[in-house]
Amino acid sequence: MKAAVREAARTIQRMGTSIELKVAHTKPESVLDELENQLKGYDHRFSANDPRSELNQLNQLAGQKGLVLDPELYQLIEIGKHHSCAPHSQLNIAIGPLIQAWRIGFEDARIVSETQVKELLALTDPQQIQLAAGKVFLKKAGMRIDLGALAKGYIADKLRTLCQARGAAYGLINLGGNIVCFGAAPNHADGHWRIGIRDPKGGRADTLGILPIKDQTVVTSGIYERVLTTAEGTYHHLIDPQSGFPIECGYLSITIVAATSLLGEIWTSRLFGKPIPVVLQEIQQQPEIEGIIVTKENEVIASKGIQARLLR
């Protein structure tokens, strides 16, 4: 007798966020165990905050010598450098020195002076990341790669691949702002999952719209959760690679819908901080993505290809 497919879910705390895993399989708990173990491995490899991580081993050798890396870490750095060096890109994986100076989102967050920002900006040129035959060398002492703008997307895609390789009927992976769905949603006749577009001024369950998706990913970057509030003002965690200070713009979040979570991460990062008309224009030029912007007035602006799908 063939085993029945069952749904199981698990919530874990890792990568600085609450991670939700849901999968339908004949042995869903076994698949969830594999997913959790894979998450632990990726967290150790890609973390910019764990001094024992493989990424930080590379950062500690900046200006001294290169390091042969695990192929997946090398691949992600290679992808990250490519998009960091693209014209007018807001993504910069070499921004690590500034991220570690501000530390927004951590207990030791602080305001960084203009003098220190200027000094650290000199260490954030992605062209100074040398790649060759699996080895990475950071040419200047003090450089630090930070993959926080890409790693969750890369990992979410890998988790989906594992689920599908195990024969899972359907599933949902939520890495805190990175949502991957595959297979037909069990509770909707059309097979589409319903993903909420977060209200940045409300709680986690408050939404400004619902987006039906199937076999797609939804990635959101926003400036409303990880903040530092002092007598001098409120500072968020998204640092402008040109100024070295938190990005100033007229919106609270950008959501990208794409076939892969990594692609969503790439474009939320490349676009965040640009004027709204420019963001919409660049999304329009990329046929593989659609986007949603939530302004500071909580106005929802969707790209043309997704306007009809967004439920208000």
Short mmCIF file of N, CA and C in Angstrom, two decimals, residues 130-213:
data_model
loop_
_atom_site.label_atom_id
_atom_site.label_comp_id
_atom_site.label_asym_id
_atom_site.label_seq_id
_atom_site.Cartn_x
_atom_site.Cartn_y
_atom_site.Cartn_z
N GLN A 130 39.23 39.75 -6.04
CA GLN A 130 39.88 38.99 -7.11
C GLN A 130 39.39 37.54 -7.07
N LEU A 131 38.92 37.06 -8.22
CA LEU A 131 38.40 35.70 -8.34
C LEU A 131 39.21 34.93 -9.37
N ALA A 132 39.62 33.71 -9.00
CA ALA A 132 40.36 32.90 -9.96
C ALA A 132 40.37 31.45 -9.51
N ALA A 133 39.81 30.57 -10.33
CA ALA A 133 39.90 29.12 -10.14
C ALA A 133 39.51 28.68 -8.73
N GLY A 134 38.38 29.21 -8.24
CA GLY A 134 37.88 28.79 -6.93
C GLY A 134 38.51 29.51 -5.76
N LYS A 135 39.45 30.40 -6.02
CA LYS A 135 40.12 31.16 -4.95
C LYS A 135 39.68 32.61 -5.00
N VAL A 136 39.46 33.18 -3.80
CA VAL A 136 39.07 34.59 -3.69
C VAL A 136 40.13 35.33 -2.87
N PHE A 137 40.52 36.51 -3.35
CA PHE A 137 41.50 37.34 -2.65
C PHE A 137 40.94 38.76 -2.55
N LEU A 138 40.88 39.28 -1.34
CA LEU A 138 40.48 40.66 -1.10
C LEU A 138 41.76 41.49 -1.06
N LYS A 139 41.93 42.38 -2.05
CA LYS A 139 43.22 43.00 -2.28
C LYS A 139 43.67 43.97 -1.19
N LYS A 140 42.71 44.60 -0.49
CA LYS A 140 43.07 45.59 0.52
C LYS A 140 42.82 45.06 1.92
N ALA A 141 43.77 45.29 2.82
CA ALA A 141 43.57 44.94 4.23
C ALA A 141 42.38 45.74 4.77
N GLY A 142 41.53 45.08 5.51
CA GLY A 142 40.36 45.75 6.06
C GLY A 142 39.09 45.55 5.25
N MET A 143 39.22 45.00 4.04
CA MET A 143 38.03 44.69 3.25
C MET A 143 37.24 43.57 3.91
N ARG A 144 35.94 43.57 3.68
CA ARG A 144 35.06 42.51 4.19
C ARG A 144 33.91 42.30 3.22
N ILE A 145 33.72 41.06 2.80
CA ILE A 145 32.54 40.73 2.00
C ILE A 145 31.37 40.47 2.94
N ASP A 146 30.22 41.00 2.59
CA ASP A 146 28.98 40.74 3.32
C ASP A 146 27.95 40.26 2.30
N LEU A 147 27.46 39.03 2.49
CA LEU A 147 26.51 38.44 1.54
C LEU A 147 25.07 38.52 2.04
N GLY A 148 24.83 39.39 3.02
CA GLY A 148 23.50 39.51 3.61
C GLY A 148 22.43 39.90 2.61
N ALA A 149 22.82 40.55 1.51
CA ALA A 149 21.84 40.96 0.50
C ALA A 149 21.49 39.84 -0.47
N LEU A 150 22.21 38.70 -0.38
CA LEU A 150 22.02 37.63 -1.36
C LEU A 150 21.82 36.25 -0.75
N ALA A 151 22.41 36.00 0.40
CA ALA A 151 22.51 34.63 0.92
C ALA A 151 21.15 33.97 1.16
N LYS A 152 20.19 34.70 1.72
CA LYS A 152 18.89 34.09 2.00
C LYS A 152 18.22 33.61 0.71
N GLY A 153 18.35 34.39 -0.35
CA GLY A 153 17.76 33.99 -1.61
C GLY A 153 18.42 32.74 -2.16
N TYR A 154 19.73 32.70 -2.10
CA TYR A 154 20.48 31.54 -2.57
C TYR A 154 20.09 30.29 -1.77
N ILE A 155 20.01 30.45 -0.45
CA ILE A 155 19.69 29.33 0.42
C ILE A 155 18.26 28.85 0.19
N ALA A 156 17.32 29.78 0.07
CA ALA A 156 15.92 29.41 -0.15
C ALA A 156 15.77 28.58 -1.42
N ASP A 157 16.48 28.96 -2.47
CA ASP A 157 16.42 28.18 -3.72
C ASP A 157 16.99 26.78 -3.52
N LYS A 158 18.08 26.67 -2.76
CA LYS A 158 18.68 25.37 -2.51
C LYS A 158 17.75 24.47 -1.69
N LEU A 159 17.02 25.06 -0.74
CA LEU A 159 16.09 24.28 0.06
C LEU A 159 14.94 23.77 -0.81
N ARG A 160 14.46 24.60 -1.70
CA ARG A 160 13.41 24.15 -2.63
C ARG A 160 13.92 22.99 -3.48
N THR A 161 15.14 23.11 -3.99
CA THR A 161 15.72 22.04 -4.81
C THR A 161 15.78 20.72 -4.03
N LEU A 162 16.16 20.80 -2.75
CA LEU A 162 16.23 19.60 -1.92
C LEU A 162 14.84 18.97 -1.78
N CYS A 163 13.84 19.81 -1.50
CA CYS A 163 12.47 19.31 -1.34
C CYS A 163 12.00 18.59 -2.60
N GLN A 164 12.25 19.18 -3.74
CA GLN A 164 11.80 18.59 -4.99
C GLN A 164 12.57 17.31 -5.31
N ALA A 165 13.86 17.29 -4.94
CA ALA A 165 14.65 16.08 -5.15
C ALA A 165 14.14 14.92 -4.30
N ARG A 166 13.56 15.24 -3.16
CA ARG A 166 13.01 14.21 -2.28
C ARG A 166 11.58 13.82 -2.67
N GLY A 167 11.03 14.48 -3.67
CA GLY A 167 9.70 14.13 -4.15
C GLY A 167 8.57 14.79 -3.38
N ALA A 168 8.83 15.92 -2.75
CA ALA A 168 7.77 16.62 -2.02
C ALA A 168 6.67 17.08 -2.98
N ALA A 169 5.42 16.94 -2.55
CA ALA A 169 4.28 17.31 -3.40
C ALA A 169 4.15 18.82 -3.52
N TYR A 170 4.35 19.50 -2.41
CA TYR A 170 4.31 20.96 -2.40
C TYR A 170 5.01 21.46 -1.15
N GLY A 171 5.26 22.75 -1.12
CA GLY A 171 5.91 23.30 0.06
C GLY A 171 6.02 24.81 0.02
N LEU A 172 6.34 25.36 1.18
CA LEU A 172 6.56 26.79 1.33
C LEU A 172 7.78 26.98 2.24
N ILE A 173 8.67 27.84 1.80
CA ILE A 173 9.88 28.16 2.56
C ILE A 173 9.89 29.66 2.78
N ASN A 174 9.92 30.08 4.04
CA ASN A 174 9.91 31.51 4.36
C ASN A 174 11.11 31.81 5.23
N LEU A 175 12.10 32.48 4.64
CA LEU A 175 13.31 32.85 5.37
C LEU A 175 13.25 34.30 5.82
N GLY A 176 12.09 34.74 6.25
CA GLY A 176 11.96 36.10 6.75
C GLY A 176 12.13 37.14 5.66
N GLY A 177 11.12 37.30 4.82
CA GLY A 177 11.20 38.25 3.71
C GLY A 177 11.52 37.58 2.40
N ASN A 178 11.93 36.33 2.44
CA ASN A 178 12.19 35.53 1.23
C ASN A 178 11.25 34.34 1.25
N ILE A 179 10.26 34.35 0.38
CA ILE A 179 9.26 33.29 0.36
C ILE A 179 9.34 32.53 -0.96
N VAL A 180 9.49 31.22 -0.85
CA VAL A 180 9.53 30.33 -2.01
C VAL A 180 8.36 29.36 -1.91
N CYS A 181 7.57 29.24 -2.96
CA CYS A 181 6.46 28.29 -3.01
C CYS A 181 6.67 27.35 -4.20
N PHE A 182 6.35 26.08 -4.00
CA PHE A 182 6.40 25.15 -5.13
C PHE A 182 5.25 24.16 -5.00
N GLY A 183 4.80 23.67 -6.14
CA GLY A 183 3.65 22.78 -6.15
C GLY A 183 2.36 23.55 -5.96
N ALA A 184 1.24 22.84 -6.05
CA ALA A 184 -0.08 23.48 -5.94
C ALA A 184 -0.43 23.73 -4.47
N ALA A 185 -0.86 24.95 -4.16
CA ALA A 185 -1.29 25.28 -2.80
C ALA A 185 -2.47 24.39 -2.41
N PRO A 186 -2.44 23.80 -1.22
CA PRO A 186 -3.47 22.82 -0.85
C PRO A 186 -4.84 23.40 -0.56
N ASN A 187 -4.92 24.68 -0.25
CA ASN A 187 -6.18 25.25 0.21
C ASN A 187 -6.89 26.12 -0.83
N HIS A 188 -6.39 26.11 -2.07
CA HIS A 188 -7.00 26.95 -3.11
C HIS A 188 -7.19 26.13 -4.38
N ALA A 189 -8.38 26.20 -4.93
CA ALA A 189 -8.72 25.39 -6.11
C ALA A 189 -7.83 25.71 -7.31
N ASP A 190 -7.38 26.97 -7.40
CA ASP A 190 -6.55 27.35 -8.55
C ASP A 190 -5.08 26.96 -8.36
N GLY A 191 -4.73 26.41 -7.19
CA GLY A 191 -3.36 25.97 -6.94
C GLY A 191 -2.40 27.09 -6.61
N HIS A 192 -2.89 28.33 -6.54
CA HIS A 192 -2.02 29.47 -6.25
C HIS A 192 -1.91 29.71 -4.74
N TRP A 193 -0.70 30.00 -4.31
CA TRP A 193 -0.48 30.41 -2.92
C TRP A 193 -0.84 31.88 -2.80
N ARG A 194 -1.33 32.28 -1.63
CA ARG A 194 -1.66 33.69 -1.37
C ARG A 194 -0.59 34.28 -0.45
N ILE A 195 0.16 35.24 -0.98
CA ILE A 195 1.26 35.85 -0.22
C ILE A 195 0.90 37.30 0.10
N GLY A 196 0.93 37.64 1.38
CA GLY A 196 0.58 39.00 1.79
C GLY A 196 1.71 39.98 1.55
N ILE A 197 1.36 41.17 1.08
CA ILE A 197 2.31 42.28 0.97
C ILE A 197 2.25 43.05 2.27
N ARG A 198 3.30 42.99 3.04
CA ARG A 198 3.33 43.50 4.40
C ARG A 198 3.04 45.00 4.48
N ASP A 199 2.20 45.36 5.45
CA ASP A 199 1.99 46.78 5.78
C ASP A 199 3.14 47.21 6.67
N PRO A 200 4.08 48.03 6.16
CA PRO A 200 5.25 48.41 6.95
C PRO A 200 4.92 49.15 8.24
N LYS A 201 3.73 49.76 8.30
CA LYS A 201 3.35 50.52 9.49
C LYS A 201 2.49 49.70 10.45
N GLY A 202 2.23 48.46 10.11
CA GLY A 202 1.42 47.59 10.96
C GLY A 202 2.24 46.46 11.56
N GLY A 203 1.55 45.45 12.06
CA GLY A 203 2.21 44.28 12.61
C GLY A 203 2.56 43.29 11.52
N ARG A 204 3.17 42.17 11.92
CA ARG A 204 3.63 41.18 10.95
C ARG A 204 2.48 40.57 10.15
N ALA A 205 1.30 40.53 10.73
CA ALA A 205 0.17 39.91 10.05
C ALA A 205 -0.65 40.91 9.23
N ASP A 206 -0.30 42.19 9.30
CA ASP A 206 -1.06 43.22 8.58
C ASP A 206 -0.56 43.35 7.14
N THR A 207 -1.50 43.37 6.20
CA THR A 207 -1.12 43.43 4.79
C THR A 207 -1.83 44.57 4.06
N LEU A 208 -1.22 44.99 2.96
CA LEU A 208 -1.80 46.02 2.09
C LEU A 208 -2.35 45.41 0.81
N GLY A 209 -2.11 44.13 0.62
CA GLY A 209 -2.58 43.44 -0.57
C GLY A 209 -2.17 41.98 -0.50
N ILE A 210 -2.79 41.17 -1.36
CA ILE A 210 -2.49 39.75 -1.43
C ILE A 210 -2.08 39.42 -2.86
N LEU A 211 -1.01 38.66 -2.99
CA LEU A 211 -0.50 38.32 -4.31
C LEU A 211 -0.59 36.80 -4.52
N PRO A 212 -1.43 36.35 -5.45
CA PRO A 212 -1.47 34.91 -5.76
C PRO A 212 -0.26 34.53 -6.62
N ILE A 213 0.47 33.48 -6.21
CA ILE A 213 1.62 33.03 -7.00
C ILE A 213 1.64 31.51 -7.06
#
